[in-house]
Amino acid sequence: KHIFKLAVSRNRLRRCIKEIFRLSKEKIAKGYDIVAVPRAAATDLKYEALSAEFLALAKKAGITTDG
C-alpha cells in the first residue's frame, strides 16, 4: 500500500524535512538519531507549519537544547 502516490509530493516533503532539520540542528541535542515518518496529510501542510510541528515534536520528546 502506497501512502504517497506521487513521487513529486513525496520528494517535496522529504526535501522540506531535511531543510527543517538542517536549519534547526543547533536546537537539537547531540547524540540523537531522528527518524521522520510523515503521514499522507503532511503533504498538504506549508513549510512553516511543518517546521513548527517538527520543533514542537522535538521539544515534546525532550531532545531540544532549550527545553
CSV table of C-alpha atoms in Angstrom, one decimal:
chain,number,residue,atom,x,y,z
A,1,LYS,CA,0.0,0.0,0.0
A,2,HIS,CA,1.4,3.3,-1.0
A,3,ILE,CA,1.0,6.3,1.3
A,4,PHE,CA,2.3,8.8,-1.2
A,5,LYS,CA,1.1,8.2,-4.7
A,6,LEU,CA,3.1,10.8,-6.4
A,7,ALA,CA,6.9,11.0,-6.3
A,8,VAL,CA,6.7,14.8,-6.6
A,9,SER,CA,4.8,15.2,-3.3
A,10,ARG,CA,6.9,12.6,-1.5
A,11,ASN,CA,10.2,14.2,-2.6
A,12,ARG,CA,9.0,17.7,-1.8
A,13,LEU,CA,8.1,16.5,1.8
A,14,ARG,CA,11.5,14.8,2.1
A,15,ARG,CA,13.3,18.0,1.0
A,16,CYS,CA,11.3,20.1,3.4
A,17,ILE,CA,12.1,17.8,6.4
A,18,LYS,CA,15.8,17.7,5.5
A,19,GLU,CA,15.9,21.5,5.3
A,20,ILE,CA,14.0,22.0,8.6
A,21,PHE,CA,16.4,19.7,10.3
A,22,ARG,CA,19.4,21.4,8.7
A,23,LEU,CA,18.2,24.8,9.9
A,24,SER,CA,17.3,23.7,13.4
A,25,LYS,CA,20.1,21.2,14.2
A,26,GLU,CA,21.7,23.6,16.6
A,27,LYS,CA,18.5,23.4,18.7
A,28,ILE,CA,18.6,19.6,18.8
A,29,ALA,CA,20.8,18.0,21.5
A,30,LYS,CA,23.8,16.0,20.2
A,31,GLY,CA,23.7,12.2,20.3
A,32,TYR,CA,20.2,11.5,18.9
A,33,ASP,CA,19.2,9.9,15.7
A,34,ILE,CA,15.9,11.3,14.3
A,35,VAL,CA,13.6,9.2,12.1
A,36,ALA,CA,10.8,11.1,10.4
A,37,VAL,CA,7.8,9.1,9.2
A,38,PRO,CA,5.4,11.6,7.7
A,39,ARG,CA,1.7,10.8,7.2
A,40,ALA,CA,-0.1,11.5,3.9
A,41,ALA,CA,-1.8,14.5,5.4
A,42,ALA,CA,1.6,16.2,5.8
A,43,THR,CA,1.8,16.8,2.1
A,44,ASP,CA,-1.0,19.5,2.5
A,45,LEU,CA,1.0,21.4,5.1
A,46,LYS,CA,3.0,24.5,4.2
A,47,TYR,CA,6.7,24.7,5.1
A,48,GLU,CA,6.1,26.9,8.1
A,49,ALA,CA,3.6,24.5,9.6
A,50,LEU,CA,5.9,21.6,9.1
A,51,SER,CA,8.8,23.4,10.7
A,52,ALA,CA,6.6,24.4,13.7
A,53,GLU,CA,5.4,20.8,14.1
A,54,PHE,CA,8.9,19.4,13.9
A,55,LEU,CA,10.2,21.7,16.6
A,56,ALA,CA,7.1,21.0,18.8
A,57,LEU,CA,7.7,17.3,18.5
A,58,ALA,CA,11.4,17.6,19.3
A,59,LYS,CA,10.6,19.7,22.4
A,60,LYS,CA,7.9,17.1,23.4
A,61,ALA,CA,10.5,14.3,23.0
A,62,GLY,CA,12.9,16.3,25.2
A,63,ILE,CA,15.7,16.5,22.7
A,64,THR,CA,15.9,20.2,22.3
A,65,THR,CA,18.7,22.1,24.0
A,66,ASP,CA,16.3,24.9,25.1
A,67,GLY,CA,13.8,22.8,26.9
